[in-house]
CSV table of C-alpha atoms and ligand atoms in Angstrom, one decimal:
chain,number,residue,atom,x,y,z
A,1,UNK,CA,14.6,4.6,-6.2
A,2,UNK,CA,13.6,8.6,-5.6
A,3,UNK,CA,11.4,8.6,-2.5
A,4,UNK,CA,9.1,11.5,-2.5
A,5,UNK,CA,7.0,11.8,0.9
A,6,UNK,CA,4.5,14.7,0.7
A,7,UNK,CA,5.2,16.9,3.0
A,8,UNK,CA,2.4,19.4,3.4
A,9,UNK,CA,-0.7,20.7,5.8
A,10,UNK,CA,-3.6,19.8,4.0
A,11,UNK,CA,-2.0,16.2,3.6
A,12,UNK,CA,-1.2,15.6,7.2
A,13,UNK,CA,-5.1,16.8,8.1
A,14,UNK,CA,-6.5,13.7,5.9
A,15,UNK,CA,-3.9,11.2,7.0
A,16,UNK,CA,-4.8,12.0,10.4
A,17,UNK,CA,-8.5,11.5,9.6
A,18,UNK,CA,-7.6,8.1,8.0
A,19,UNK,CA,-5.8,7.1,11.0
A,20,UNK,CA,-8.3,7.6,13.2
A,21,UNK,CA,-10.1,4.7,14.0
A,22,UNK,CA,-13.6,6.6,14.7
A,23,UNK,CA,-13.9,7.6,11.1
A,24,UNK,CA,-16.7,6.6,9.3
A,25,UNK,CA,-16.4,5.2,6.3
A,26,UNK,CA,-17.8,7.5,4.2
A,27,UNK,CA,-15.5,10.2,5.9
A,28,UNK,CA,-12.9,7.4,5.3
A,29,UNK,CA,-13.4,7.3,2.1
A,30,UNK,CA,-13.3,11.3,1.4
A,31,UNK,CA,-10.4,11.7,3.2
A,32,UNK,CA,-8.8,9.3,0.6
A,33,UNK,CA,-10.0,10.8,-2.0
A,34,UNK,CA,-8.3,14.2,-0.7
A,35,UNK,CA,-5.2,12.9,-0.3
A,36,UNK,CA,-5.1,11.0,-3.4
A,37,UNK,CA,-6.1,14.0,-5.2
A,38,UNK,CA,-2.3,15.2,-3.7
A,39,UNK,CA,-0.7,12.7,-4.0
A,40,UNK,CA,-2.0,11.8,-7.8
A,41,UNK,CA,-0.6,15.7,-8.4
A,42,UNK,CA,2.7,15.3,-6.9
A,43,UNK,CA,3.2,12.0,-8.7
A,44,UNK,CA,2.0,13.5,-12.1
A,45,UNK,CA,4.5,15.9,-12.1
A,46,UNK,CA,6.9,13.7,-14.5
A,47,UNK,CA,4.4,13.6,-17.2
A,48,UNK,CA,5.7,14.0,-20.6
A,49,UNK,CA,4.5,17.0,-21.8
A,50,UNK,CA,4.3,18.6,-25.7
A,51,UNK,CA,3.8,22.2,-26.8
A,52,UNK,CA,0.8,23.2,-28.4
A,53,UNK,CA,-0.3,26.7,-29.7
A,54,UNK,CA,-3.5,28.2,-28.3
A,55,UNK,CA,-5.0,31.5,-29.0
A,56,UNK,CA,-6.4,32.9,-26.0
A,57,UNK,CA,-8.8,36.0,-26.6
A,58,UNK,CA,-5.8,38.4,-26.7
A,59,UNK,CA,-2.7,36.8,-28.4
A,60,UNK,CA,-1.9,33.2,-29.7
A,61,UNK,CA,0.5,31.7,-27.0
A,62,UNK,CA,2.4,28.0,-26.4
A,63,UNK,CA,0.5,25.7,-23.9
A,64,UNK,CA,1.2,21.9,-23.1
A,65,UNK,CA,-0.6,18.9,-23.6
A,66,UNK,CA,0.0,15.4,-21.9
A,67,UNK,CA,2.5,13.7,-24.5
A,68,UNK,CA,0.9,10.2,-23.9
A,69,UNK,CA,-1.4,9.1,-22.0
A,70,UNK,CA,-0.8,7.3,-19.1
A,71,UNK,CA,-1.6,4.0,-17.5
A,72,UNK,CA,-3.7,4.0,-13.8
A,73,UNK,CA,-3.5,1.0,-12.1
A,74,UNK,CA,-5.4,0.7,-9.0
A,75,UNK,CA,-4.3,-2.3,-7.0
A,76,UNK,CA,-7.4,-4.0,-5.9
A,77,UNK,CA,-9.2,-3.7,-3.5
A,78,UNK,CA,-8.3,-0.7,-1.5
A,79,UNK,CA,-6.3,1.3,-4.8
A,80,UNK,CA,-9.9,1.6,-6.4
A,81,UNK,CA,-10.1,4.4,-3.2
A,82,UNK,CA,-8.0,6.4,-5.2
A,83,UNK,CA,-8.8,5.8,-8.5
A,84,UNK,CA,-11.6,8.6,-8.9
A,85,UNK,CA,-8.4,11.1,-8.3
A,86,UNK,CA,-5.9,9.8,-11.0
A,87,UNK,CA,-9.2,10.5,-13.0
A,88,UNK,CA,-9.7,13.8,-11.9
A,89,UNK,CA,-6.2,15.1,-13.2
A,90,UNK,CA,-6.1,12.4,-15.7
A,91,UNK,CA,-9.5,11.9,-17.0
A,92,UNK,CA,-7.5,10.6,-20.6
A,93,UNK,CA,-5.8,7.9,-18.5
A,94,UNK,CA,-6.3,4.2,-19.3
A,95,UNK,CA,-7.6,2.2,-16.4
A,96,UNK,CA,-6.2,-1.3,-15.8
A,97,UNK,CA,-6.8,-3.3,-12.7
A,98,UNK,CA,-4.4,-5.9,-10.6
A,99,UNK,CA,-6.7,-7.7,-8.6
A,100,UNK,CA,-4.3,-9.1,-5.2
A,101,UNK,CA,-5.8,-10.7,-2.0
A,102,UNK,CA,-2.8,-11.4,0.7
A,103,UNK,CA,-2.8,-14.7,2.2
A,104,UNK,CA,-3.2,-13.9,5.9
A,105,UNK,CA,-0.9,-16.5,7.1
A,106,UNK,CA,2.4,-16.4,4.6
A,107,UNK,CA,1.6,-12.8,3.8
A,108,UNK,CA,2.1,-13.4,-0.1
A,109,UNK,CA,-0.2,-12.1,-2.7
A,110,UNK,CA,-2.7,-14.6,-4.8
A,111,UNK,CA,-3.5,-13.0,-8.3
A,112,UNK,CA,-7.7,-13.1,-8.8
A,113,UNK,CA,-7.6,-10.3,-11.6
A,114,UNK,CA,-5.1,-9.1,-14.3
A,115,UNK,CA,-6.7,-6.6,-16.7
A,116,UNK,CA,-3.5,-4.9,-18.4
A,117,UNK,CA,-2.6,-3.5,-21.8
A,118,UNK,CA,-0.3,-6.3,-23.7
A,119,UNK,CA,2.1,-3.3,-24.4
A,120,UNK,CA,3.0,-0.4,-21.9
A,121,UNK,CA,6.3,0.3,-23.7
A,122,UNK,CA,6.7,4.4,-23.7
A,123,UNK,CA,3.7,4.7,-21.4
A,124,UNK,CA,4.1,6.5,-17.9
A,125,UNK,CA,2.2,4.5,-15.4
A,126,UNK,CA,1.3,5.4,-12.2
A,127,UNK,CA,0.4,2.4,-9.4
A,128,UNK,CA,-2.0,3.2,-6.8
A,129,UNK,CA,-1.4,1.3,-3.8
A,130,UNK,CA,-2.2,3.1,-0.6
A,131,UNK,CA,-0.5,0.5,1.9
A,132,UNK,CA,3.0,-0.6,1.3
A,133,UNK,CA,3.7,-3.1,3.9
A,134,UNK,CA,6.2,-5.9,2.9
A,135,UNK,CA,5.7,-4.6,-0.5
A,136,UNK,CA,4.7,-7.9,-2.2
A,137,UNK,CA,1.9,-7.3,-3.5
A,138,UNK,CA,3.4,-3.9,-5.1
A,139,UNK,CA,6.1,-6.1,-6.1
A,140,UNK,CA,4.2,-8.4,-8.0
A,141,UNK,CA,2.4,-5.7,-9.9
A,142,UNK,CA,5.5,-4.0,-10.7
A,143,UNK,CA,6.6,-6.8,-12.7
A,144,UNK,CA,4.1,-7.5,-14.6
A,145,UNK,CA,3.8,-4.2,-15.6
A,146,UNK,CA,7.7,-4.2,-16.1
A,147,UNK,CA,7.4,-7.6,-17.9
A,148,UNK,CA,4.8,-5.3,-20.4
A,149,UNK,CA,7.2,-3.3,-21.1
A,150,UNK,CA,6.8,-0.5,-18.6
A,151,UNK,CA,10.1,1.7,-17.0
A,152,UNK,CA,9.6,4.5,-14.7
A,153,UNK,CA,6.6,3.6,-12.6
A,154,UNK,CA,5.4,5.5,-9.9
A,155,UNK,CA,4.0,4.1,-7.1
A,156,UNK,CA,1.3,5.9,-5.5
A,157,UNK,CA,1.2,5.0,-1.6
A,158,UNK,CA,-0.5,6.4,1.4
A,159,UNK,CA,0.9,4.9,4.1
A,160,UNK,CA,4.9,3.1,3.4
A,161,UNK,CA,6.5,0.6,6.0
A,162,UNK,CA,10.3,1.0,5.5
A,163,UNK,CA,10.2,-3.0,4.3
A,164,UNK,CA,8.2,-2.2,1.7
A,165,UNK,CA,10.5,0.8,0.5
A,166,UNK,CA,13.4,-2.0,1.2
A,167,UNK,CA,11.6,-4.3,-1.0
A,168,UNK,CA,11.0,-1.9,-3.6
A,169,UNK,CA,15.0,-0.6,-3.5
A,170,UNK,CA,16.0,-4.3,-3.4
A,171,UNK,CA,14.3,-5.2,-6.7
A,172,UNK,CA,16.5,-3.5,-8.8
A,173,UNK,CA,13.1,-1.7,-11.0
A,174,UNK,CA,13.0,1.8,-12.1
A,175,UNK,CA,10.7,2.9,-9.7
A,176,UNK,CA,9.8,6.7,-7.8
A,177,UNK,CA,7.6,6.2,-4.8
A,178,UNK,CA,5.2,9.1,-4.0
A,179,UNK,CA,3.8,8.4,-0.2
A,180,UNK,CA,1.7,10.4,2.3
A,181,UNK,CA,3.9,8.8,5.4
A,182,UNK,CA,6.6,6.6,6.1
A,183,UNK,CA,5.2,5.1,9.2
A,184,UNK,CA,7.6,2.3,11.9
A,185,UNK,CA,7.1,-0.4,10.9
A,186,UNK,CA,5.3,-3.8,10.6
A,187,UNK,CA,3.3,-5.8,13.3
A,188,UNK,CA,3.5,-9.8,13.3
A,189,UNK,CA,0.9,-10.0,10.8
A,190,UNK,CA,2.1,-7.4,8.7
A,191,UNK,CA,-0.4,-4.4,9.6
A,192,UNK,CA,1.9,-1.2,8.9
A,193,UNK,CA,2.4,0.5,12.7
A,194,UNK,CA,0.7,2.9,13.2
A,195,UNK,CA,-0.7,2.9,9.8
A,196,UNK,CA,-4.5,2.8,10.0
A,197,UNK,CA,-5.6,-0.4,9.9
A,198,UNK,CA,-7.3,-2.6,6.6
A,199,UNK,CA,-7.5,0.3,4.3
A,200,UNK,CA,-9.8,-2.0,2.1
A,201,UNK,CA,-11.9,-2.9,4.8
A,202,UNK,CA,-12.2,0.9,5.9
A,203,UNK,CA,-13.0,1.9,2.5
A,204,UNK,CA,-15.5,-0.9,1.5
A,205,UNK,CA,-16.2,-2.5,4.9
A,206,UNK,CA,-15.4,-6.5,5.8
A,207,UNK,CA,-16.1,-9.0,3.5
B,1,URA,N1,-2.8,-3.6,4.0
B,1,URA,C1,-3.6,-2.7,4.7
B,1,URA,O1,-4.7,-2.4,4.3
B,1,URA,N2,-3.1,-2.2,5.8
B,1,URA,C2,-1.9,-2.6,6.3
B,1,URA,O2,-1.5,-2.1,7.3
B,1,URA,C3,-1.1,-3.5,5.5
B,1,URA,C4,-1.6,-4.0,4.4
């Protein structure tokens, strides 16, 4: 799996910001958007692209179009947080949703929501999941979306734990990871360290 963790200023000024446990949540929640808006741009790079012919005022030159469109799926809750930035660069993209709660005592994921095309075969699809902690819940959208026929997901991910890049590696998917931070590691109830806490909670508050 290529592991691509952004590596620049304006990216290590919102992570800070979302670490932070004094941020408000509406700050909270523009910080993400900022740092999705990278991190949706770094992951789009391996779009398809197809020539097209423009004239421009001057001259008729070749430009590019997206070749397909792609597939955004924000794991819910917290990947809705950076949904509004796939659609930003992507406004053509098809939305489908993964609803996931974790089970705070065996960690695993329980499916509430699965709203996915029956057929992603030659789609690029791009998961937004901004904490990967033990990776199961990442995991378990990955396969359905690889069971619909999907190859060459990226993962969009704020924060990684190195078990959840493990987890990812170990499943044997065609998979690139595009992550803000690769942070220690995990606590005892599976909180990445440092990380910055429930993003969905930060986001959307406690329910
Ligand atoms: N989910 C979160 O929101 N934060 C973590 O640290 C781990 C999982």
């Amino acid at each position: 799996m290529q592991v691509d963790v952004l590596d620049h200023p304006l990216a290590a000024v919102a992570l800070t910001i979302l670490r932070d446990e004094s941020t408000s949540r509406p700050t909270f929640r523009a910080a993400l958007h900022d740092l999705a808006m990278m991190l949706v741009y770094e992951a789009a790079r391996t779009l398809p692209t197809t020539p097209v012919t423009v004239r421009t005022p001057l001259a008729e030159t070749t430009g590019a179009r997206l070749a397909v469109e792609p597939v955004v799926v924000p794991v819910l809750r917290a990947g809705l947080g950076m949904l509004p930035a796939a659609h930003a660069f992507v406004p053509d993209a098809v939305s489908a949703f993964i609803g996931l709660a974790r089970d705070e005592e065996t960690f695993q994921p329980t499916v509430y929501l699965e709203s996915v095309p029956a057929d992603l075969t030659g789609r690029p699809v791009l998961l937004l999941d901004p904490m990967l902690a033990t990776g199961g819940s990442a995991l378990h959208a990955l396969r359905l979306l690889a069971n619909r026929g999907a190859r060459g997901i990226v993962v969009v991910s704020v924060v990684s734990a190195p078990e959840g890049i493990a987890a990812l590696e170990a499943s044997g998917l065609d998979l690139r990871l595009v992550t803000a931070a690769v942070d220690d590691g995990l606590n005892d109830t599976a909180y990445i360290v440092p990380g910055l806490g429930d993003a969905g909670d930060r986001l959307f508050g406690a329910v």
